[in-house]
Amino acid sequence: ICRRNIDYIYHTQKRDLSHIEDVITYAAIDFMKMDYYAKRNLELTESIRLKSKKGTLLWLMDETKTPMGARRLKQWIDRPLIHKDKIEKRLDMVELFINNFIERDTLRGYLNQVYDIERLVGRVSYGNVNARDLIQLKHSISEIPNIKSLLDEMGEKTTKQFEALEPLEDLLQILENSLVEEPPISVKDGGIFKQGFSKQLDEYLEASKNGKDWLAQLQAKERERTGIKSLKISFNKVFGYFIEITRANLQGFEPTDFGYHRKQTLSNAERFITDELKEKEDIILGAEDKAIELEYQLFVRLREHIKTYTERLQKQAKIISELDCLQSFAEIAQKYNYVKPQFSDDKKLELENSRHPVVERVMDYNDYVPNDCTLDKDNFIYLITGPNMSGKSTYMRQIAIISIMAQMGAYVPCDSALLPIFDQIFTRIGAADDLVSGKSTFMVEMLEAQKALTYATENSLIIFDEIGRGTSTYDGLALAQAMIEYVAQTSHAKTLFSTHYHELTTLDQELSSLKNVHVAADEYQGELIFLHKVKDGAVDDSYGIQVAKLADLPEEVINRAQVILNAFEQTTTHNEDFNNINKPSLNSTTQKIQHSDGNSNDEELPSTDIQANEENNDKTQNTFEQTSFDLFESEEKTSALEEQIKNLNISNMTPIEALLKLSELQNQLR
């Protein structure tokens, strides 16, 4: 298939394709799998909000000095490794660069002089390269000997790692001997090659140069012969060379006496030509045209010769790009105080004082609150509760990003890091629909969850952020619990599950693999203070109204919400264990507010208020959801119609009487 595709490109583009490298086959299982949603939700190369590089992992880690290195870095972020020996090989090189600060700084200086060799090779093959591009290529390959010498000084490990780095001295010598340092942009304007590169070209240039010297001498001679000091010899492409005299100097001047032939008359000057000037013009212009034509032919030959170095140049570009990425990893590790990760054989994850690398750079480093995380084969599910804005999503994302960075071969933002090698990362974060495909927000949420539940293994990482919030409280809670139980019983994947369904926190009593943690927050004098610290245990309050206050919602809305919340809290009985719920039944459409003395208020809470509160799943789910799961056994009230039906003596009724009675009851119902 690849061969047919190449043939198609060749026959349609009609160009040389020698710059296209051989197809490299690789298996998807050789790299960590992340689908589009995972890469988007974790903001690896593109931010969700602005669709830009800033604020992404790529933005943070890009301390590369070459365009090739920047492209290679993006590729490494998209495809983290899963083979431990390859990961540790990169980590060892990063450690070496960190320990050799001076050499690394010198290397960055060398790399800064290297242009985009891959793109230059492509331009050579396409045939649209110019002389300035070749000068850039010359400067780039002239740095390779310096880089190789520096790596040799750093020790045997770097020498062996980059032994394929090859100083292309023969190509460098050709470029050095042929091209001037500052050639013109166009290859058809001449002035490209150095003197001595071509004997024939030098002869043409010498003839052209001598001819111009002769013109300067002729101009001086004619000024003296005619006595006109402003006389000058000029050139244009229409008339060639000519003698120009202004009208002010033509008074009393007879051109024929001096052998001048009028060529052109202007408003303020006259142009003349002589037989001697015409003869020299043919010599000069002929030499210039021949020189330009010869230079173009020589440049084409040079370009074709450089094309034979395509494979070797591409190989050097690849090595330089990898070297650039590794020094970039070392640069950010030292700049931001990252540590070398270790990898566990027993699938244990243990992070001490871990940080989100991007968030801590956007905010003040001293303001960021680091957190720990410990997951193993026996305890592999974190159920995370806490208020909105407390940092639950950031905490989950940082675990995933740290894992990706480690498997790229980079240092990670922790005090210490022990990690398993993940084969896949699945995420369900945020709310997004796909209207073009006809998928609602909840459907997209379920599709992402389906992939995680279906394809995750015990070596995978799953991040579920408030799963089930896109539907009704009962449905969402039921789905959330079912998903947790499914992961616990089947894949055993490392799972971070944040939720506002506080009923789920009782699952730790039945699932030994689940641990409750919460992101701490405190309320002080009516104000909510986020501590951003992950602690053991669960919380039963999401502080939704306090978060709404921080968003500056109208005070009337806040006060009304507090009244409704108090009403729910007062009517809430002790919650039953959710696992004993077979079929939740909704409370009646209106519920009377109970005072502390047990008397009921005549004012009823409208059903619309209750429904609105149940559906407000982002801000005030804590008490509303608990209220929803309080099952009330309300007293059965028998209606008058039911009493009539109950008292009927069907045995003593004729069919006609029964039909008449049924009609009567039907009319009452209407």
XYZ file of C-alpha atoms in Angstrom:
670
model
C 0.000 0.000 0.000
C 2.815 2.402 0.879
C 4.551 1.656 -2.421
C 1.362 2.454 -4.372
C 0.917 5.697 -2.453
C 4.481 6.773 -3.250
C 3.966 5.931 -6.934
C 0.772 8.008 -6.958
C 2.568 11.014 -5.443
C 5.443 10.641 -7.885
C 3.212 10.527 -10.972
C 0.978 13.402 -9.848
C 3.621 15.749 -8.451
C 6.283 15.005 -11.095
C 9.035 15.646 -8.572
C 11.962 13.854 -7.018
C 10.873 12.105 -3.811
C 14.316 11.105 -2.594
C 13.819 13.172 0.577
C 10.934 10.933 1.708
C 12.341 8.543 4.277
C 11.696 4.820 4.321
C 8.432 3.844 5.969
C 9.006 2.918 9.605
C 6.510 0.421 10.947
C 5.716 0.368 14.648
C 3.125 -1.364 16.787
C 0.678 0.694 18.821
C 1.414 -1.540 21.803
C 4.963 -0.156 21.870
C 3.657 3.202 23.123
C 1.206 4.416 25.730
C -2.271 4.673 24.190
C -4.203 7.909 24.568
C -7.198 8.756 22.446
C -8.123 12.231 21.234
C -10.255 12.943 24.298
C -7.461 12.066 26.723
C -4.971 14.326 24.916
C -7.507 17.133 24.784
C -8.633 16.829 28.412
C -5.067 16.712 29.709
C -4.104 19.659 27.446
C -0.916 18.012 26.229
C -0.335 20.009 23.037
C -3.387 22.288 22.730
C -5.344 24.159 25.380
C -9.061 23.436 25.614
C -10.162 27.031 25.899
C -7.940 28.968 23.473
C -6.782 26.098 21.210
C -3.232 27.420 21.550
C 0.122 26.044 22.656
C 0.365 28.269 25.726
C -0.750 26.587 28.924
C -0.050 23.066 27.633
C 2.528 20.448 28.559
C 4.253 21.102 25.216
C 4.515 24.803 26.074
C 6.072 23.995 29.437
C 8.601 21.429 28.202
C 9.699 23.184 25.021
C 13.195 24.428 25.841
C 14.451 23.104 22.523
C 16.771 25.158 20.337
C 16.007 23.733 16.888
C 12.777 23.390 14.874
C 13.564 19.676 14.510
C 13.754 19.291 18.288
C 10.410 21.036 18.767
C 8.720 18.643 16.348
C 10.365 15.628 17.986
C 9.204 16.810 21.426
C 5.588 16.954 20.260
C 5.939 13.430 18.892
C 7.325 12.179 22.208
C 4.435 13.767 24.115
C 1.910 12.096 21.819
C 3.639 8.710 22.107
C 5.166 8.018 25.551
C 7.169 4.809 25.837
C 6.099 1.671 27.686
C 9.363 -0.298 27.573
C 11.273 0.266 30.790
C 14.759 -0.107 29.285
C 14.090 2.580 26.641
C 12.622 4.957 29.228
C 15.570 4.543 31.582
C 17.981 5.059 28.702
C 16.502 8.516 28.128
C 16.418 9.253 31.859
C 20.101 8.401 32.197
C 20.974 10.870 29.439
C 18.850 13.576 31.067
C 20.632 12.931 34.373
C 23.992 13.231 32.625
C 23.049 16.588 31.112
C 21.825 17.828 34.501
C 25.119 16.869 36.131
C 27.125 18.580 33.360
C 25.666 22.069 33.462
C 28.516 23.848 31.633
C 28.602 21.309 28.819
C 24.819 21.504 28.476
C 24.933 25.278 28.206
C 27.639 25.027 25.541
C 25.568 22.433 23.693
C 22.550 24.761 23.713
C 24.746 27.408 22.088
C 25.772 24.998 19.327
C 22.191 23.852 18.745
C 21.060 27.456 18.488
C 23.152 27.769 15.305
C 21.525 24.741 13.661
C 18.767 25.468 11.155
C 15.953 23.127 10.125
C 17.980 20.479 8.293
C 14.915 18.333 7.558
C 13.134 21.176 5.781
C 16.289 22.223 3.915
C 16.756 18.672 2.621
C 13.152 18.705 1.420
C 13.751 21.960 -0.470
C 16.858 20.477 -2.081
C 14.864 17.468 -3.285
C 11.986 19.620 -4.537
C 14.401 21.805 -6.469
C 13.244 25.085 -4.935
C 16.275 25.623 -2.705
C 18.246 28.849 -3.138
C 21.820 29.779 -2.298
C 20.883 31.273 1.079
C 19.263 27.957 2.081
C 22.528 26.197 1.270
C 24.413 28.699 3.424
C 22.051 27.782 6.297
C 22.777 24.116 5.610
C 26.498 24.865 5.707
C 26.225 26.630 9.080
C 24.151 23.733 10.451
C 26.516 20.927 9.525
C 29.500 23.013 10.594
C 28.218 22.660 14.191
C 28.127 18.829 14.069
C 31.892 18.412 14.736
C 31.586 20.756 17.728
C 28.607 18.826 19.104
C 30.316 15.469 18.638
C 33.491 16.679 20.311
C 31.495 17.985 23.276
C 29.628 14.682 23.680
C 32.914 12.783 23.599
C 34.203 14.971 26.432
C 31.146 14.123 28.557
C 32.056 10.462 28.671
C 31.680 7.070 27.093
C 27.937 6.928 27.700
C 27.147 9.916 25.457
C 29.718 8.808 22.882
C 28.013 5.430 22.588
C 24.493 6.874 22.641
C 25.226 9.289 19.776
C 27.909 7.377 17.903
C 25.906 7.724 14.663
C 26.461 11.498 14.755
C 28.606 12.062 11.660
C 30.557 15.221 10.783
C 29.860 15.667 7.057
C 33.247 17.192 6.366
C 33.217 16.471 2.627
C 29.882 18.228 2.107
C 30.933 21.068 4.384
C 34.118 21.556 2.344
C 32.154 21.693 -0.920
C 29.778 24.337 0.415
C 32.619 26.282 1.983
C 34.621 26.415 -1.271
C 31.711 27.184 -3.586
C 29.269 29.744 -2.194
C 29.825 33.332 -1.106
C 28.691 34.111 2.445
C 25.858 36.445 1.447
C 24.449 35.349 -1.924
C 21.363 36.921 -3.541
C 17.940 35.339 -3.006
C 17.405 34.535 -6.678
C 19.634 31.908 -8.253
C 19.367 33.675 -11.646
C 20.907 37.009 -10.649
C 24.497 35.790 -10.430
C 26.932 36.585 -7.647
C 26.529 33.139 -6.025
C 29.956 31.489 -6.308
C 33.341 32.392 -4.936
C 36.278 33.300 -7.152
C 38.310 30.209 -8.012
C 35.398 27.769 -7.950
C 35.096 27.736 -11.773
C 37.875 28.860 -14.146
C 35.469 29.628 -16.980
C 33.216 31.633 -14.691
C 36.226 33.617 -13.494
C 37.103 34.480 -17.119
C 33.589 35.786 -17.784
C 33.589 37.768 -14.562
C 37.022 39.158 -15.316
C 35.882 40.280 -18.789
C 32.851 41.892 -17.286
C 34.903 43.554 -14.572
C 37.547 44.806 -17.027
C 34.814 46.123 -19.262
C 33.384 48.163 -16.427
C 36.827 49.500 -15.602
C 37.174 50.525 -19.254
C 33.802 52.303 -19.039
C 35.010 54.299 -16.055
C 38.136 55.298 -17.970
C 36.065 56.208 -21.067
C 33.804 58.432 -18.997
C 36.790 60.349 -17.599
C 38.300 60.696 -21.075
C 35.058 62.000 -22.635
C 34.590 64.555 -19.874
C 38.042 65.895 -20.574
C 37.596 65.824 -24.372
C 34.206 67.585 -24.361
C 34.774 69.792 -21.341
C 31.423 68.700 -19.892
C 32.025 67.713 -16.257
C 28.493 66.266 -15.725
C 28.768 63.837 -18.659
C 28.147 60.280 -17.550
C 27.932 56.792 -19.033
C 24.801 54.887 -17.911
C 22.974 51.652 -18.682
C 19.434 50.389 -18.998
C 17.981 47.163 -20.366
C 16.322 48.873 -23.365
C 19.220 50.896 -24.834
C 22.236 49.258 -23.193
C 25.152 51.601 -22.466
C 24.932 55.289 -23.511
C 26.434 58.732 -22.879
C 24.054 61.182 -21.195
C 24.445 64.999 -21.330
C 22.015 67.420 -19.685
C 20.350 70.155 -21.791
C 22.094 72.881 -19.863
C 25.429 71.605 -21.197
C 24.241 71.193 -24.790
C 24.488 74.919 -25.557
C 27.197 75.301 -28.218
C 27.895 71.572 -28.226
C 27.969 69.851 -31.616
C 27.651 66.032 -31.141
C 28.862 65.120 -34.624
C 32.185 66.864 -34.031
C 32.933 64.329 -31.310
C 31.567 61.270 -33.172
C 28.366 61.135 -31.065
C 25.183 59.602 -32.500
C 21.903 60.697 -30.912
C 20.128 57.708 -29.254
C 17.317 59.291 -27.253
C 15.963 62.727 -26.398
C 14.575 63.482 -22.954
C 12.977 66.592 -21.509
C 16.135 67.543 -19.632
C 18.882 65.534 -21.332
C 20.165 63.922 -24.507
C 21.564 60.397 -24.832
C 24.276 59.475 -27.305
C 26.312 56.475 -28.381
C 29.687 56.099 -30.102
C 31.102 53.307 -32.224
C 33.741 52.553 -29.592
C 31.119 52.330 -26.794
C 28.932 50.049 -28.899
C 31.806 47.653 -29.470
C 32.658 47.422 -25.787
C 28.985 47.052 -24.872
C 28.761 43.778 -26.800
C 31.802 42.418 -24.998
C 30.641 43.471 -21.517
C 27.017 42.372 -21.843
C 27.990 39.101 -23.456
C 30.338 38.302 -20.577
C 27.700 39.150 -17.931
C 24.987 37.065 -19.575
C 27.331 34.136 -19.995
C 28.485 34.425 -16.372
C 24.900 34.409 -15.037
C 23.928 31.462 -17.209
C 27.008 29.522 -16.161
C 26.401 30.280 -12.474
C 22.873 28.895 -12.722
C 24.141 25.701 -14.347
C 26.812 25.324 -11.658
C 24.207 25.846 -8.931
C 21.944 23.141 -10.389
C 24.895 20.730 -10.421
C 25.713 21.628 -6.810
C 22.100 21.080 -5.796
C 22.022 17.653 -7.443
C 25.259 16.717 -5.704
C 23.875 17.736 -2.303
C 20.823 15.596 -3.042
C 23.054 12.511 -2.810
C 23.581 13.367 0.878
C 19.833 13.296 1.628
C 19.789 10.096 3.676
C 22.865 11.043 5.699
C 21.521 14.526 6.384
C 18.155 13.177 7.543
C 19.923 10.776 9.892
C 21.918 13.624 11.424
C 18.743 15.710 11.755
C 17.037 12.915 13.690
C 19.958 12.519 16.092
C 20.204 16.273 16.663
C 16.450 16.498 17.330
C 16.635 13.732 19.958
C 19.663 15.371 21.545
C 17.772 18.663 21.611
C 14.805 17.060 23.399
C 16.994 15.436 26.044
C 18.822 18.655 26.848
C 15.418 20.371 27.012
C 14.277 17.808 29.614
C 17.416 18.510 31.633
C 16.894 22.263 31.357
C 13.328 22.229 32.721
C 14.226 19.650 35.397
C 16.901 21.912 36.805
C 14.921 25.111 36.313
C 11.737 23.840 38.002
C 13.205 21.415 40.553
C 11.965 18.116 39.124
C 13.151 14.656 40.226
C 14.067 11.459 38.446
C 11.166 8.964 38.558
C 11.601 5.337 39.556
C 9.507 2.494 38.151
C 7.954 -0.247 40.268
C 7.645 -3.888 39.314
C 4.638 -4.470 41.581
C 2.404 -1.832 39.926
C 2.686 0.561 42.857
C 2.180 4.311 42.395
C 3.606 6.513 45.125
C 4.028 10.246 44.617
C 5.277 12.549 47.340
C 4.434 16.252 47.107
C 3.430 15.996 43.467
C 2.526 19.113 41.525
C 0.764 19.966 38.286
C 3.688 21.177 36.124
C 1.703 23.674 34.053
C -0.538 25.091 36.789
C 2.378 25.767 39.129
C 4.132 27.698 36.366
C 1.074 29.788 35.553
C 0.575 30.681 39.214
C 3.205 31.624 41.753
C 5.336 28.585 42.565
C 5.179 29.352 46.291
C 1.362 29.401 46.223
C 0.977 25.918 44.770
C -0.031 23.221 47.283
C 1.630 19.844 46.522
C -0.139 16.561 47.271
C 0.648 12.890 47.738
C -0.886 9.889 46.007
C -0.500 6.184 46.810
C -2.119 3.411 44.763
C -1.183 -0.258 44.617
C -2.575 -3.654 43.636
C -4.804 -3.868 46.708
C -5.920 -0.245 46.898
C -6.235 1.099 43.367
C -9.316 3.382 43.438
C -9.399 6.902 44.881
C -12.902 8.291 45.431
C -12.333 12.035 45.651
C -14.875 14.395 47.187
C -14.709 18.087 48.003
C -16.093 21.459 46.912
C -16.004 22.804 43.414
C -12.920 24.964 42.787
C -10.999 23.031 45.439
C -8.637 21.375 42.944
C -10.015 17.862 42.407
C -9.614 17.995 38.620
C -6.133 19.499 38.861
C -5.092 16.752 41.281
C -6.291 14.000 38.954
C -4.755 15.603 35.877
C -1.376 16.005 37.544
C -1.184 12.265 38.298
C -1.796 11.529 34.603
C 0.639 14.195 33.349
C 3.364 13.053 35.733
C 2.933 9.507 34.398
C 3.209 10.769 30.809
C 6.310 12.845 31.560
C 7.986 9.891 33.282
C 7.314 7.560 30.346
C 8.642 10.181 27.937
C 11.937 9.909 29.763
C 11.679 13.261 31.564
C 12.003 14.244 35.203
C 8.736 14.909 37.058
C 7.413 17.596 39.457
C 7.548 15.686 42.763
C 9.778 15.273 45.781
C 9.895 11.570 44.940
C 8.079 9.439 42.372
C 7.565 5.688 42.158
C 5.377 4.776 39.204
C 4.067 1.758 37.351
C 4.340 1.785 33.567
C 0.873 2.533 32.211
C -0.185 1.044 28.894
C -3.196 3.371 28.470
C -4.717 6.498 29.973
C -8.458 7.107 29.794
C -10.123 10.359 30.821
C -13.640 11.618 31.315
C -13.251 15.253 32.236
C -15.382 18.304 31.590
C -18.553 18.714 29.586
C -18.578 18.754 25.797
C -21.130 17.818 23.173
C -20.726 16.764 19.551
C -23.692 18.351 17.826
C -22.374 17.643 14.335
C -22.504 13.918 15.060
C -25.785 14.245 16.910
C -24.319 13.394 20.318
C -25.403 15.171 23.472
C -23.116 16.049 26.360
C -24.255 13.001 28.301
C -23.836 10.720 25.283
C -20.250 11.921 24.780
C -19.669 11.305 28.474
C -20.990 7.761 28.234
C -18.962 7.007 25.089
C -15.750 8.078 26.800
C -16.657 6.010 29.850
C -17.435 3.022 27.621
C -13.929 3.061 26.151
C -12.367 3.131 29.593
C -14.525 0.346 30.982
C -14.131 -1.835 27.904
C -10.443 -1.516 27.096
C -8.726 -0.710 30.413
C -6.377 -3.286 31.916
C -4.723 -3.550 35.309
C -1.849 -1.529 33.793
C -4.121 1.373 32.786
C -4.967 4.686 34.427
C -8.586 5.912 34.459
C -9.666 9.433 35.375
C -13.389 9.985 35.870
C -14.341 13.539 36.832
C -17.909 13.795 38.170
C -19.264 11.014 36.005
C -23.033 10.902 35.660
C -23.686 14.585 36.261
C -25.200 15.006 32.803
C -28.393 13.153 33.676
C -30.860 12.928 36.568
C -29.561 12.471 40.080
C -30.760 8.888 40.433
C -29.484 7.773 37.030
C -26.148 9.487 37.489
C -25.590 8.079 40.959
C -26.573 4.584 39.871
C -24.247 4.711 36.853
C -21.375 6.104 38.906
C -21.600 3.346 41.496
C -21.960 0.666 38.829
C -18.825 1.922 37.060
C -16.776 1.917 40.248
C -17.900 -1.610 41.064
C -17.132 -2.757 37.518
C -13.566 -1.435 37.635
C -13.052 -2.954 41.088
C -14.262 -6.365 39.944
C -12.833 -6.586 36.394
C -9.910 -4.517 35.079
C -8.407 -3.416 38.448
C -7.095 -0.321 36.682
C -5.685 2.554 38.736
C -8.691 4.875 39.004
C -9.199 8.435 40.209
C -12.922 9.119 40.567
C -14.130 12.541 41.709
C -17.776 13.022 42.601
C -20.366 15.151 44.366
C -22.489 12.064 45.010
C -21.604 11.727 48.668
C -23.701 8.572 48.904
C -20.860 6.800 47.100
C -18.474 7.330 50.008
C -20.013 4.338 51.796
C -18.592 2.053 49.101
C -15.293 1.791 50.975
C -17.128 -0.497 53.432
C -17.812 -3.008 50.669
C -14.913 -2.458 48.241
C -11.528 -3.028 49.864
C -9.821 -1.591 46.778
C -11.480 1.816 47.231
C -10.196 4.601 49.428
C -12.005 7.840 50.241
C -9.994 11.041 50.004
C -11.119 14.652 49.907
C -9.746 18.029 48.950
C -9.925 20.104 52.091
C -11.770 23.391 52.403
C -12.899 25.381 55.411
C -15.606 27.916 56.091
C -14.594 30.958 58.108
C -17.040 33.743 58.946
C -19.267 32.779 56.061
C -16.393 32.743 53.557
C -15.109 29.568 51.913
C -11.345 29.005 52.112
C -9.840 26.428 49.740
C -6.903 24.584 51.277
C -6.187 22.518 48.101
C -4.788 19.725 50.278
C -5.812 16.131 49.615
C -6.563 14.312 52.872
C -7.876 10.898 53.812
C -11.594 10.413 54.350
C -14.736 11.786 52.767
C -16.714 14.995 53.154
C -20.475 15.398 53.035
C -20.669 19.005 51.874
C -19.847 20.492 48.477
C -20.211 24.119 49.591
C -22.119 24.858 46.422
C -23.758 28.051 47.665
C -20.445 29.392 48.974
C -18.838 28.792 45.583
C -21.778 30.576 43.957
C -21.038 33.520 46.241
C -17.470 33.604 44.946
C -18.896 33.847 41.426
C -20.811 36.988 42.485
C -24.268 35.619 41.745
C -27.056 38.072 42.637
C -27.649 38.196 46.381
C -31.341 37.383 45.887
C -30.383 34.110 44.192
C -27.946 33.213 46.976
C -30.485 33.949 49.718
C -33.260 32.031 47.990
C -30.935 29.072 47.446
C -30.064 29.072 51.133
C -33.777 28.989 52.077
C -34.400 26.058 49.751
C -31.282 24.283 51.047
C -32.417 24.698 54.639
C -35.804 23.308 53.681
C -34.214 20.198 52.210
C -31.949 19.732 55.198
C -34.880 20.001 57.613
C -36.986 17.485 55.696
C -34.110 15.055 55.234
C -34.162 11.933 57.380
C -31.179 9.727 57.951
C -29.935 8.441 54.597
C -30.345 4.767 53.907
C -27.413 2.791 52.573
C -27.463 3.302 48.810
C -26.556 -0.293 48.170
C -29.880 -1.399 49.714
C -31.864 0.777 47.341
C -33.664 -1.322 44.750
C -35.820 1.242 43.080
C -35.639 4.893 44.204
C -38.965 6.691 44.305
C -39.250 10.432 44.069
C -40.750 12.416 46.918
C -44.111 14.009 46.374
C -44.167 17.067 44.185
C -44.464 19.300 47.224
C -43.051 18.857 50.703
C -43.975 20.870 53.735
C -41.208 22.619 55.596
C -40.850 21.147 59.101
C -39.851 23.449 61.929
C -37.615 22.309 64.717
C -40.621 21.984 67.008
C -42.135 19.412 64.652
C -45.023 21.595 63.465
C -45.549 21.964 59.774
C -45.575 25.281 58.028
C -48.624 26.072 55.913
C -46.288 27.249 53.141
C -45.439 24.485 50.717
C -42.189 24.202 48.734
C -43.132 24.228 45.038
C -42.168 21.185 43.021
C -40.330 23.364 40.507
C -37.955 24.520 43.257
C -37.180 20.948 44.252
C -36.618 19.873 40.658
C -34.390 22.854 39.952
C -32.270 22.060 42.955
C -31.972 18.383 41.990
C -30.737 19.293 38.519
C -28.194 21.873 39.741
C -25.549 19.177 39.846
C -22.465 21.361 39.554
C -22.892 23.708 42.521
C -25.271 22.409 45.165
C -25.487 18.685 44.679
C -24.408 17.856 48.209
C -27.659 18.288 50.119
C -29.968 18.054 47.128
C -28.644 14.627 46.209
C -28.876 13.403 49.784
C -32.462 14.606 49.922
C -33.210 12.841 46.662
C -32.102 9.562 48.135
C -34.138 9.860 51.336
C -36.953 7.415 50.740
C -40.160 8.419 52.470
C -42.946 5.961 53.130
C -45.807 8.423 52.963
C -49.193 7.416 54.416
C -51.516 6.057 51.812
C -54.671 8.171 51.363
C -57.689 6.417 49.863
C -59.709 8.567 47.501
C -63.566 8.588 47.368
C -63.431 6.906 43.988
C -61.331 4.086 45.392
C -63.769 3.689 48.277
C -66.680 3.292 45.842
C -64.818 0.630 43.869
C -63.864 -1.162 47.077
C -67.513 -1.274 48.300
C -68.964 -2.605 45.046
C -70.618 -6.051 45.318
C -69.730 -7.360 41.880
C -71.291 -10.785 42.522
C -74.786 -9.322 42.809
C -74.516 -7.006 39.751
C -75.837 -7.798 36.340
C -73.680 -6.989 33.308
C -75.854 -3.979 32.508
C -75.522 -2.650 36.076
C -71.760 -3.141 35.962
C -71.497 -1.297 32.652
C -73.582 1.603 33.994
C -71.461 1.791 37.153
C -68.244 1.812 35.081
C -69.614 4.661 32.967
C -70.488 6.601 36.134
C -66.962 6.156 37.541
C -65.443 7.198 34.234
C -67.488 10.396 34.226
C -66.309 11.173 37.750
C -62.708 10.778 36.677
C -63.251 13.154 33.764
